[in-house]
JSON list of C-alpha atoms in Angstrom, two decimals:
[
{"chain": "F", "resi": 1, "resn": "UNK", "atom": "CA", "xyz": [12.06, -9.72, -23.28]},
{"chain": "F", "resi": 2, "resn": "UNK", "atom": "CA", "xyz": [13.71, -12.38, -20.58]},
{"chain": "F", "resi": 3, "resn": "UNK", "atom": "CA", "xyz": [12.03, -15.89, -21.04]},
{"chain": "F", "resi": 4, "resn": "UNK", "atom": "CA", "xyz": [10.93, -16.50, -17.26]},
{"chain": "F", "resi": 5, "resn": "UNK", "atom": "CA", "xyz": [10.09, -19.77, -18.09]},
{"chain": "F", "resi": 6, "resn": "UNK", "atom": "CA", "xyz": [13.44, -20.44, -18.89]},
{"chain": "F", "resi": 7, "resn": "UNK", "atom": "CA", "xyz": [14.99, -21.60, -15.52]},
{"chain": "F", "resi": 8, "resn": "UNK", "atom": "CA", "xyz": [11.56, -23.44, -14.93]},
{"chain": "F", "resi": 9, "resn": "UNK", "atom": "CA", "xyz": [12.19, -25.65, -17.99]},
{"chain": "F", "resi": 10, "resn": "UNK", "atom": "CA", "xyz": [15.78, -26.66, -17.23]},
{"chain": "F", "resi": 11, "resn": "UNK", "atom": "CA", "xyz": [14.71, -27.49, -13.64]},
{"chain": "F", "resi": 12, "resn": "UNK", "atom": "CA", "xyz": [11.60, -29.50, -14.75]},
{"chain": "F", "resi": 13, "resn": "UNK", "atom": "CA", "xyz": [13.86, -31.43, -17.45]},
{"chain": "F", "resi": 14, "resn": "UNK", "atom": "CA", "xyz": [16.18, -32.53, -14.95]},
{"chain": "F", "resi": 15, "resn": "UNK", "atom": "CA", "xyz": [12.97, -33.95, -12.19]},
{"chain": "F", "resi": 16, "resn": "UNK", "atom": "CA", "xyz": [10.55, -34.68, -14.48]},
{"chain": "F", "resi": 17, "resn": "UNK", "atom": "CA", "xyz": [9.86, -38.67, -15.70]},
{"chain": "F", "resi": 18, "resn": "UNK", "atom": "CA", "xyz": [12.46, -40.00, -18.03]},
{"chain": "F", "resi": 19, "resn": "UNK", "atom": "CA", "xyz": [9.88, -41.14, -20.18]},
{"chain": "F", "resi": 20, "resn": "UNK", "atom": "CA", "xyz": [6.09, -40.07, -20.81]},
{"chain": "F", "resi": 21, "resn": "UNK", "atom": "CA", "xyz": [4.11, -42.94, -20.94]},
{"chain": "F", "resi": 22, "resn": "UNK", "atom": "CA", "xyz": [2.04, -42.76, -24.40]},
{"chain": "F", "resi": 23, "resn": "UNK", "atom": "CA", "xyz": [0.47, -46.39, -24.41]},
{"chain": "F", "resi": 24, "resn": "UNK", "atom": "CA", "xyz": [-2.64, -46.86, -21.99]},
{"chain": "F", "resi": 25, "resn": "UNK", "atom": "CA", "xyz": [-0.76, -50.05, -20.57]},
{"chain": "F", "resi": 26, "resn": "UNK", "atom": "CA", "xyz": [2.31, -47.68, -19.54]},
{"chain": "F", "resi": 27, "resn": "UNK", "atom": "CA", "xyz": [0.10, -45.13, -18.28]},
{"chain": "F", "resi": 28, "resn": "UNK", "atom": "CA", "xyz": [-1.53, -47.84, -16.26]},
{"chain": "F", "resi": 29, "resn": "UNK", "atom": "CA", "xyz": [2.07, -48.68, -14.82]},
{"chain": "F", "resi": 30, "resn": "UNK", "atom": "CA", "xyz": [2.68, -45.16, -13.94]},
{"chain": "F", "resi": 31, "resn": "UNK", "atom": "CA", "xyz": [0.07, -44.97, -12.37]},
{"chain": "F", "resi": 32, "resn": "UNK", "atom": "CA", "xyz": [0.43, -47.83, -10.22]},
{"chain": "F", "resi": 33, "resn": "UNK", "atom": "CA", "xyz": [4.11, -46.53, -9.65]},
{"chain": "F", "resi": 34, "resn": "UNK", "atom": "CA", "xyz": [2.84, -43.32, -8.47]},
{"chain": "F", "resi": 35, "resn": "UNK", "atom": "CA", "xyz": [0.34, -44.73, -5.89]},
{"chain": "F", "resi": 36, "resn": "UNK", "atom": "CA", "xyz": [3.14, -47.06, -4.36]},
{"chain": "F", "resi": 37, "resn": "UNK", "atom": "CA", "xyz": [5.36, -44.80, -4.18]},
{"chain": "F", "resi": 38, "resn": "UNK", "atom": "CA", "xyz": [2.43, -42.33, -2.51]},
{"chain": "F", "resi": 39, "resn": "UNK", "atom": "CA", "xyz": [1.64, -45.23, 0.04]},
{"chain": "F", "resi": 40, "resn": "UNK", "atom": "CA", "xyz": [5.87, -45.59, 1.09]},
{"chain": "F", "resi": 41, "resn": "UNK", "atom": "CA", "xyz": [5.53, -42.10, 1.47]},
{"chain": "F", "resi": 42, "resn": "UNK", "atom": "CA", "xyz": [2.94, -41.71, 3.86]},
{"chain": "F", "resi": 43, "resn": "UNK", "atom": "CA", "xyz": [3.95, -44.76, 5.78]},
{"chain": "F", "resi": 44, "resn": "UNK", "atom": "CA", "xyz": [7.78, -43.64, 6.28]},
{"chain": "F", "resi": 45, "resn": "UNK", "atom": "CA", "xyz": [8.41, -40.57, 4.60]},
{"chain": "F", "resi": 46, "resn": "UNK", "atom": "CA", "xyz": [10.30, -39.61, 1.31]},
{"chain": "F", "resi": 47, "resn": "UNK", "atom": "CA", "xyz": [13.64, -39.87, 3.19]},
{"chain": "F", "resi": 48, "resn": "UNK", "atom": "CA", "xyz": [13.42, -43.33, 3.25]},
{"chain": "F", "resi": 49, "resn": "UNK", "atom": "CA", "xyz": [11.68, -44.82, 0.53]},
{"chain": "F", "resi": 50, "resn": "UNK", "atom": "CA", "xyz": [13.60, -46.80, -1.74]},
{"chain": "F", "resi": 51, "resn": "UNK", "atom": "CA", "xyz": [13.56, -47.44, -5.28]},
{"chain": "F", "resi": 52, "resn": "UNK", "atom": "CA", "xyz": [13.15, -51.01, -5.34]},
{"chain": "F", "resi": 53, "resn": "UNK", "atom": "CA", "xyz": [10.71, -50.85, -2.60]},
{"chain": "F", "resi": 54, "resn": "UNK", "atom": "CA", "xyz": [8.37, -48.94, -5.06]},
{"chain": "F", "resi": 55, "resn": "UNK", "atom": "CA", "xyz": [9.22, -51.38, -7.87]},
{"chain": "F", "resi": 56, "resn": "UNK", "atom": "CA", "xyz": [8.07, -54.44, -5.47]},
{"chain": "F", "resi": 57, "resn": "UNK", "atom": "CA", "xyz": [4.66, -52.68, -4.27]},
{"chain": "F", "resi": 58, "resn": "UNK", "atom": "CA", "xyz": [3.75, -51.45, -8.06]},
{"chain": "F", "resi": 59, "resn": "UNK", "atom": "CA", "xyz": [4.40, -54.83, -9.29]},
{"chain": "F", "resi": 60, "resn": "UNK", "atom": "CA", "xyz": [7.14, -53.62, -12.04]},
{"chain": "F", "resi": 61, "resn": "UNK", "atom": "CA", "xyz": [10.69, -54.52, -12.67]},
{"chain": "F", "resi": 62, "resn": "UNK", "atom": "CA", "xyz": [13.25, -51.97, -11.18]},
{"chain": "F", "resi": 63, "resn": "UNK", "atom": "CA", "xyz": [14.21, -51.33, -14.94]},
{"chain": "F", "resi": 64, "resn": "UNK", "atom": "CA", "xyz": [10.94, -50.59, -15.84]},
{"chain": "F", "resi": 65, "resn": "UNK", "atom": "CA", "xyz": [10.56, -48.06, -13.19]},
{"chain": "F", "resi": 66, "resn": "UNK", "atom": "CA", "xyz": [13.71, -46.31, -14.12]},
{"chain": "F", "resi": 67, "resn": "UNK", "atom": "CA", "xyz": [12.32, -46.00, -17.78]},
{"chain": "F", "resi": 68, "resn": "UNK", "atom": "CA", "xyz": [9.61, -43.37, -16.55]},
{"chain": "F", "resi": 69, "resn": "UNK", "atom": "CA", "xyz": [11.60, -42.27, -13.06]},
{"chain": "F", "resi": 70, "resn": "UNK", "atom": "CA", "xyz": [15.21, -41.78, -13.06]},
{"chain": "F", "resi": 71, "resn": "UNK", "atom": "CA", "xyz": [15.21, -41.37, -9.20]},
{"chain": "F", "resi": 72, "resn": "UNK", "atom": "CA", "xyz": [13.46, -41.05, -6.44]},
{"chain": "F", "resi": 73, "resn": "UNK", "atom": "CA", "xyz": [13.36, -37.08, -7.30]},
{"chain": "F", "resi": 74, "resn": "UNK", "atom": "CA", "xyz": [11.12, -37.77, -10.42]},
{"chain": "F", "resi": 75, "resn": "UNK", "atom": "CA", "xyz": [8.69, -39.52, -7.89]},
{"chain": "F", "resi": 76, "resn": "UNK", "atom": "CA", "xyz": [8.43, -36.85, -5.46]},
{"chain": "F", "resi": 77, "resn": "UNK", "atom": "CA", "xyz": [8.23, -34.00, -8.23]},
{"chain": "F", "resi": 78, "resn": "UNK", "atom": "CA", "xyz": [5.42, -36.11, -10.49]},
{"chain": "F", "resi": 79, "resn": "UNK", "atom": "CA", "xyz": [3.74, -36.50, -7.39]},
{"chain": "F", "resi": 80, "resn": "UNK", "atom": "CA", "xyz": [4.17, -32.47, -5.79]},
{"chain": "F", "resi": 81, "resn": "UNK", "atom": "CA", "xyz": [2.91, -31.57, -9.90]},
{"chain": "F", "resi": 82, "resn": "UNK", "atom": "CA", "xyz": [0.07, -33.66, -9.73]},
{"chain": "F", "resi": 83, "resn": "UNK", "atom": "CA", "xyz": [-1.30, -31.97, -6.45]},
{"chain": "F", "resi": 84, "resn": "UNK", "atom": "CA", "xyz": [-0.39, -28.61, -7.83]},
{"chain": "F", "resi": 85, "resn": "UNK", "atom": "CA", "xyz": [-2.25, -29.27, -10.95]},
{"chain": "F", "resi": 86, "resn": "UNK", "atom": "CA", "xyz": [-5.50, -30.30, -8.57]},
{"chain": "F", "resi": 87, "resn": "UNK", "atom": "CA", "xyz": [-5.12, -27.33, -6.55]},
{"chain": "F", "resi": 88, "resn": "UNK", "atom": "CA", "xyz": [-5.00, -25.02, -9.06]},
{"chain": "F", "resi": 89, "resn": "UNK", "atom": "CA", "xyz": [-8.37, -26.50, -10.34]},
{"chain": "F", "resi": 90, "resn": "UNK", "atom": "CA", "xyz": [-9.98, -26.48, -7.86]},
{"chain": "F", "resi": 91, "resn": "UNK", "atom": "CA", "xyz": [-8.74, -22.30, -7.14]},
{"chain": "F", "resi": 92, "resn": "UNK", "atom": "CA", "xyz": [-9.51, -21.62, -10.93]},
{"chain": "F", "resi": 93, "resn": "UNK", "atom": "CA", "xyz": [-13.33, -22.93, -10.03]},
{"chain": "F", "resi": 94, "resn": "UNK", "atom": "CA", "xyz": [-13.43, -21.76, -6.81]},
{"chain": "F", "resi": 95, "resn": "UNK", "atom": "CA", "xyz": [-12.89, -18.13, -7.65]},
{"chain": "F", "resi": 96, "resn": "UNK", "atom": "CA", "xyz": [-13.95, -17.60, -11.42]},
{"chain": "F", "resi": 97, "resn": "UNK", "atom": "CA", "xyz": [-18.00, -16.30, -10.74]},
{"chain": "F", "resi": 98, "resn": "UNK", "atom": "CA", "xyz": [-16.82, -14.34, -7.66]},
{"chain": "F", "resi": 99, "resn": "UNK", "atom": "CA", "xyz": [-17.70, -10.50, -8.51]},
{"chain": "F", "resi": 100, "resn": "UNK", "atom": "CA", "xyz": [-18.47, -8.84, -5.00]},
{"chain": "F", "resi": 101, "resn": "UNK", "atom": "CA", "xyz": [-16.73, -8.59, -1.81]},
{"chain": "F", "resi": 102, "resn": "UNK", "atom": "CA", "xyz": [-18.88, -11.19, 0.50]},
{"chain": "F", "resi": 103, "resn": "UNK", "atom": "CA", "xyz": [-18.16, -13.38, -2.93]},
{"chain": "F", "resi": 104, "resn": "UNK", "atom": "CA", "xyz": [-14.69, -13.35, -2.31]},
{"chain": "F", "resi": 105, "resn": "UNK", "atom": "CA", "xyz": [-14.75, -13.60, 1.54]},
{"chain": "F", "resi": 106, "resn": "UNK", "atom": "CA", "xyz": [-16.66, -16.61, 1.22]},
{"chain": "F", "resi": 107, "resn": "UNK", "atom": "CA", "xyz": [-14.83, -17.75, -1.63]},
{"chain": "F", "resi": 108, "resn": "UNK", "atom": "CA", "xyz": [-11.76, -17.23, -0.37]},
{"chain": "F", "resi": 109, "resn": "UNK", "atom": "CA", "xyz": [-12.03, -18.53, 3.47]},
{"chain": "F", "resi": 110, "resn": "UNK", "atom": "CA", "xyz": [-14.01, -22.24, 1.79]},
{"chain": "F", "resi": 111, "resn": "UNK", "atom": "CA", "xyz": [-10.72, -22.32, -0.38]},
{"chain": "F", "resi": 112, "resn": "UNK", "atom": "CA", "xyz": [-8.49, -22.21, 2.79]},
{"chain": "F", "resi": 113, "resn": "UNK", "atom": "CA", "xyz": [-10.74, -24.26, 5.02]},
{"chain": "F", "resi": 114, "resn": "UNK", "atom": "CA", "xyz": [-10.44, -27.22, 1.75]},
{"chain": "F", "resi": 115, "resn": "UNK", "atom": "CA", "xyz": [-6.12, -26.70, 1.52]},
{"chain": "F", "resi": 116, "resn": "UNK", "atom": "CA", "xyz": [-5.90, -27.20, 5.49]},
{"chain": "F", "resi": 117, "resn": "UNK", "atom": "CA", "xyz": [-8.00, -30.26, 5.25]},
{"chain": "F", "resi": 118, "resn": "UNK", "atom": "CA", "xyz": [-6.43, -31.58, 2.63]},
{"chain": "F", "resi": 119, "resn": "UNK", "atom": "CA", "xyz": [-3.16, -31.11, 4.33]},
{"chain": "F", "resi": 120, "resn": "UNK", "atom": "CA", "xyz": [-4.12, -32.88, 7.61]},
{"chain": "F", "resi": 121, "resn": "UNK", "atom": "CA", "xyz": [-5.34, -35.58, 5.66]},
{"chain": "F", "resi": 122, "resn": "UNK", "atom": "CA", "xyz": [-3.07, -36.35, 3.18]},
{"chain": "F", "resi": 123, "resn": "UNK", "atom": "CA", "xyz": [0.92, -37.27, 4.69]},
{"chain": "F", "resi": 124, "resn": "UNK", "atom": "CA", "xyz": [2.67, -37.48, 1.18]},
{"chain": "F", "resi": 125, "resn": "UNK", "atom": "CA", "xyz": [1.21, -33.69, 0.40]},
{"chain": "F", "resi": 126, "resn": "UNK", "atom": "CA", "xyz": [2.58, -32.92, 4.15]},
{"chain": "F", "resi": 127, "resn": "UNK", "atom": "CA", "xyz": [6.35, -34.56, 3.62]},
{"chain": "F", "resi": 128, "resn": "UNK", "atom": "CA", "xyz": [6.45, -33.27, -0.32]},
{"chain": "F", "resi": 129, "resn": "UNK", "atom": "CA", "xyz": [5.47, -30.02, 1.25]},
{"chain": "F", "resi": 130, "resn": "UNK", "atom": "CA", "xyz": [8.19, -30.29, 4.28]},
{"chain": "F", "resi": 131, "resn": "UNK", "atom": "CA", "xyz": [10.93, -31.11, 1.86]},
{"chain": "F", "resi": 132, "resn": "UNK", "atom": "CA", "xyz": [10.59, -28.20, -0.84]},
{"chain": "F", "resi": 133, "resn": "UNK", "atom": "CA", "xyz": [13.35, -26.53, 1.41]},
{"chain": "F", "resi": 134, "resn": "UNK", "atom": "CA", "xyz": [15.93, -28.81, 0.78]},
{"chain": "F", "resi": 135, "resn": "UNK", "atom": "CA", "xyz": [15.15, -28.90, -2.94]},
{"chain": "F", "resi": 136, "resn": "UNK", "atom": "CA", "xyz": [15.64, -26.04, -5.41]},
{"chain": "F", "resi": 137, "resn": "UNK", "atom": "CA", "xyz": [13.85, -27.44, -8.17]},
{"chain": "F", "resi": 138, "resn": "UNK", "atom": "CA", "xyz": [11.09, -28.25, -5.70]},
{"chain": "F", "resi": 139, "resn": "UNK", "atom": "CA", "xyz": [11.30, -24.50, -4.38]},
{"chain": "F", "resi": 140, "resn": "UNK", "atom": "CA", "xyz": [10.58, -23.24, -7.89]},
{"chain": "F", "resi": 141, "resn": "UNK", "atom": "CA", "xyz": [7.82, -25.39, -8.58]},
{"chain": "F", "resi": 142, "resn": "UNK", "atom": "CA", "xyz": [5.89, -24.25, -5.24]},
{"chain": "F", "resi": 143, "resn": "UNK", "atom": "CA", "xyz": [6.97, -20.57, -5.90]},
{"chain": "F", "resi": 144, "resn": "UNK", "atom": "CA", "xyz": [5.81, -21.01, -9.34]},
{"chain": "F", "resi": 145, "resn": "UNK", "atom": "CA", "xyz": [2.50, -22.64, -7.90]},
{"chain": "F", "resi": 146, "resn": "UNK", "atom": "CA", "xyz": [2.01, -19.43, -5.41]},
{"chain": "F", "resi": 147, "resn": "UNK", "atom": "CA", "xyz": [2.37, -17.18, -8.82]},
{"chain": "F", "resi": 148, "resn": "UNK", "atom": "CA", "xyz": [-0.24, -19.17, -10.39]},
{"chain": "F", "resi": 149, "resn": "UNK", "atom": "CA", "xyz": [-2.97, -18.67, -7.24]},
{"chain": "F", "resi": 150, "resn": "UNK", "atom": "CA", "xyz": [-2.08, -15.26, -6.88]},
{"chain": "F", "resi": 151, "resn": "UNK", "atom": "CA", "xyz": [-3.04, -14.82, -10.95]},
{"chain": "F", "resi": 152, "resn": "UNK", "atom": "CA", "xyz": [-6.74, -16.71, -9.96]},
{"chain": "F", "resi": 153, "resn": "UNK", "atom": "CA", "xyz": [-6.83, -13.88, -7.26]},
{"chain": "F", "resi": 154, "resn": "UNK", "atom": "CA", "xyz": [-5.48, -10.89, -9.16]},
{"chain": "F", "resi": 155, "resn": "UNK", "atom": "CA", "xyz": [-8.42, -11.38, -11.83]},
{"chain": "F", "resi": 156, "resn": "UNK", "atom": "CA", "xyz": [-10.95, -11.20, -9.04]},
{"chain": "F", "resi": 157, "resn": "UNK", "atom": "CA", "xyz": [-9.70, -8.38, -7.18]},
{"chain": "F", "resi": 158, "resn": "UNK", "atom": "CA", "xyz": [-9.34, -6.47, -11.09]},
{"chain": "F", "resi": 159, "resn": "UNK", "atom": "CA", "xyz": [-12.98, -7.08, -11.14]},
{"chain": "F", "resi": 160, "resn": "UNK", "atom": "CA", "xyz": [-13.68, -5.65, -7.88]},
{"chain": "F", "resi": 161, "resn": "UNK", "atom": "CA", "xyz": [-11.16, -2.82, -7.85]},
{"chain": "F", "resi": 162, "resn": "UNK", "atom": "CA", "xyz": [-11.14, -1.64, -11.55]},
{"chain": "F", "resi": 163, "resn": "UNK", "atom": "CA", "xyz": [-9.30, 1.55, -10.79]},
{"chain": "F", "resi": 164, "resn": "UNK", "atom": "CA", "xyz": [-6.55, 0.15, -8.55]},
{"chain": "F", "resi": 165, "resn": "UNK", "atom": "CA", "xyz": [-3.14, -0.45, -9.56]},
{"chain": "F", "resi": 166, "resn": "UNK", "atom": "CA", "xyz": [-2.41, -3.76, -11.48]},
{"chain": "F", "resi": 167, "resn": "UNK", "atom": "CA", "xyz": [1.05, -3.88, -10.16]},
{"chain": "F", "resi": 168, "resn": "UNK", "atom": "CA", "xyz": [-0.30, -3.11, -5.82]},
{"chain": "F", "resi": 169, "resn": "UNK", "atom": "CA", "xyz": [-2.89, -5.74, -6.75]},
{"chain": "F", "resi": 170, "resn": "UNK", "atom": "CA", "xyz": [-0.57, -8.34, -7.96]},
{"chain": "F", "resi": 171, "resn": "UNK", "atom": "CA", "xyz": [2.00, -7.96, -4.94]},
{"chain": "F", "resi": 172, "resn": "UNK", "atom": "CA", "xyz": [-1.24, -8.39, -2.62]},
{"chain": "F", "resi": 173, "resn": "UNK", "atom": "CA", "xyz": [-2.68, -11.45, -4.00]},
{"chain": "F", "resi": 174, "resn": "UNK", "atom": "CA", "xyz": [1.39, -13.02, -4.57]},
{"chain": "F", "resi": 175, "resn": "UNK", "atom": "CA", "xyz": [1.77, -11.97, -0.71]},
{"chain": "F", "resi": 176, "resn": "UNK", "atom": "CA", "xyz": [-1.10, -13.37, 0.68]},
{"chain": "F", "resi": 177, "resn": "UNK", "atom": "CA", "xyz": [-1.11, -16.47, -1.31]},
{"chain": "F", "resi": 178, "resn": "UNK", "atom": "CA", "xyz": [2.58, -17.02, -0.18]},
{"chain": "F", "resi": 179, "resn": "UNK", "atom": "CA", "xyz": [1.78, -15.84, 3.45]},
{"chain": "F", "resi": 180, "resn": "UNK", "atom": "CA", "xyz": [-0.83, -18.81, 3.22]},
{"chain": "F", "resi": 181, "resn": "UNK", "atom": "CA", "xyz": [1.59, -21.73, 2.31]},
{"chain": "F", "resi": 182, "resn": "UNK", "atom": "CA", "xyz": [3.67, -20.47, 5.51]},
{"chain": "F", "resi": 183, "resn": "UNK", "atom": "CA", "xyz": [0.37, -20.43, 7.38]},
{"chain": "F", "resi": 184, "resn": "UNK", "atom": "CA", "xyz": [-0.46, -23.78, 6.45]},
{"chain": "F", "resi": 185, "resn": "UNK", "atom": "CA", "xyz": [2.89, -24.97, 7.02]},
{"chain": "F", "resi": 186, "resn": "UNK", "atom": "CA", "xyz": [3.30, -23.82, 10.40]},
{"chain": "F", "resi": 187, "resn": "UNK", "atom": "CA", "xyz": [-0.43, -24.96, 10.94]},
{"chain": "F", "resi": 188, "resn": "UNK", "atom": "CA", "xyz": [0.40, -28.89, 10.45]},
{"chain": "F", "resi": 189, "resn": "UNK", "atom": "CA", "xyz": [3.53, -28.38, 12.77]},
{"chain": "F", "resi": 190, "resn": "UNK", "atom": "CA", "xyz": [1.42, -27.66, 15.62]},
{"chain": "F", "resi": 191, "resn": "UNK", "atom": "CA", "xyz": [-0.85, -29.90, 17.63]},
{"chain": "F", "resi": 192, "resn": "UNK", "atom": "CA", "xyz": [-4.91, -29.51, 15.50]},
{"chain": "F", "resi": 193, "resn": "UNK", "atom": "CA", "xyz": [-5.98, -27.04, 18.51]},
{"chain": "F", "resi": 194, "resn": "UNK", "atom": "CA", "xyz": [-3.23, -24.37, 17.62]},
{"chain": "F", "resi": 195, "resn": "UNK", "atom": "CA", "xyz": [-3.40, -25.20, 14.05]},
{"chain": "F", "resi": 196, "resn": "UNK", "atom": "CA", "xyz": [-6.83, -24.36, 13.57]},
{"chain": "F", "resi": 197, "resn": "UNK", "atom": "CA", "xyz": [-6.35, -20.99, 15.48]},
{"chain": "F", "resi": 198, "resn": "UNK", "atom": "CA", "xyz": [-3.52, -20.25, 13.32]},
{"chain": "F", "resi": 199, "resn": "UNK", "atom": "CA", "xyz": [-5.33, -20.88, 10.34]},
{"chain": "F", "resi": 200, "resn": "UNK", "atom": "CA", "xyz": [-8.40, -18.41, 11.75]},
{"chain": "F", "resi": 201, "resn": "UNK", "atom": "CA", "xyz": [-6.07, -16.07, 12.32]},
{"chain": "F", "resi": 202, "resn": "UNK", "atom": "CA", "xyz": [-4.83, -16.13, 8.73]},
{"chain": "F", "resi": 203, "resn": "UNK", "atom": "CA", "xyz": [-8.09, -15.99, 7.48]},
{"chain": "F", "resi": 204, "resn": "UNK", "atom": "CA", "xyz": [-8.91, -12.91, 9.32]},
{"chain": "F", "resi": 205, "resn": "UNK", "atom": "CA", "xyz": [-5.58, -11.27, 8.57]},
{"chain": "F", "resi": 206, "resn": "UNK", "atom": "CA", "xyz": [-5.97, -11.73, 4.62]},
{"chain": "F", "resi": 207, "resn": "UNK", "atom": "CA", "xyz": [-9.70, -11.04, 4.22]},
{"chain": "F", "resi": 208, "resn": "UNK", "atom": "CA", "xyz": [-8.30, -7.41, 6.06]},
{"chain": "F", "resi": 209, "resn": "UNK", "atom": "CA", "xyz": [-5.99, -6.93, 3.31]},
{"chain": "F", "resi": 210, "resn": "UNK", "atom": "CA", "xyz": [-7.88, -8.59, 0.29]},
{"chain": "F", "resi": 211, "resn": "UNK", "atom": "CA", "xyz": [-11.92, -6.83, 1.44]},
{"chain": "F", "resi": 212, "resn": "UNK", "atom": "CA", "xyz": [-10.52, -4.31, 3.82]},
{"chain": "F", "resi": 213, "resn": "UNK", "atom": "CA", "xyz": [-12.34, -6.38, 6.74]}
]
């Protein structure tokens, strides 16, 4: 059987952290790496933070940020993992006790209602989000992310649907959870009137496919 966590490997070896931090002191520095490097972000984008400009607001030598981040690559990836990880929580929670139709509805338009908030209120998850495009490794990780959803999703429509097809159930929930990411992309684009209408719209357009509503 083909290892399809193969590719995902390689591509996380080469963006990941040099170094995982094992001592609570380095974990401490990584951490205050990772929230510099957050605040450049959201105050002039990805594009144009620097390095030694994270070294200088963290407090660390610039060797001692290379030991944990090769480049500025490593940042942006431990930073788009860490919000995948938290997203995926709060999905897995989100979803697990649903077992009915106006369970999922409500389930699933809360869930979309928290992402777009999230979105709009967080820049770095905005310009990590904006620059998956230009990055393949980046690309896999959110397609990978998208996969992951769609599995919370699958299990609930299983419960609801016992006699459907697995297979027609996955493509659904992989679709609609990838349709969203577009929809939320296109949503922060736009000025917060349209945004919210496009997210509505969304909403309504998933639930049809999802509930039949």
């Amino acid at each position: 059987m083909e290892d399809k966590s193969a590719g995902r490997t390689d591509q996380a070896s080469v963006a990941s952290p040099r170094r995982a931090p094992m001592q609570q002191r380095s974990r401490e520095r990584v951490e205050r790496m990772l929230a510099a490097a957050s605040a450049l972000i959201a105050e002039q984008g990805s594009d144009a933070m620097r390095m030694g400009e994270v070294a200088e607001r963290a407090g660390v030598s610039i060797g001692s940020l290379y030991q944990f981040f090769p480049d500025k690559r490593a940042i942006v990836w431990a930073l788009a993992e860490r919000y995948t990880a938290e997203s995926q929580a709060c999905i897995a929670s989100a979803l697990k006790d649903v077992s009915d139709a106006e369970g999922l509805k409500r389930a699933f338009s809360e869930l979309v209602d928290i992402y777009y908030r999230l979105f709009l209120a967080e820049p770095v998850m905005r310009d990590i989000w904006s620059g998956t495009q230009a990055d393949k490794a980046l690309r896999e990780l959110e397609l990978a992310d998208s996969r992951a959803n769609a599995e919370f999703l699958v299990a609930v429509l299983k419960r609801l649907r016992p006699g459907a097809d697995a297979i027609a159930l996955e493509t659904t929930a992989f679709l609609v959870w990838q349709m969203g990411e577009t929809a939320m992309r296109l949503a922060i684009s736009v000025d917060r009137e349209e945004g919210d209408r496009l997210v509505a719209a969304y909403k309504r357009m998933a639930l049809r496919e999802l509930v039949g509503e």
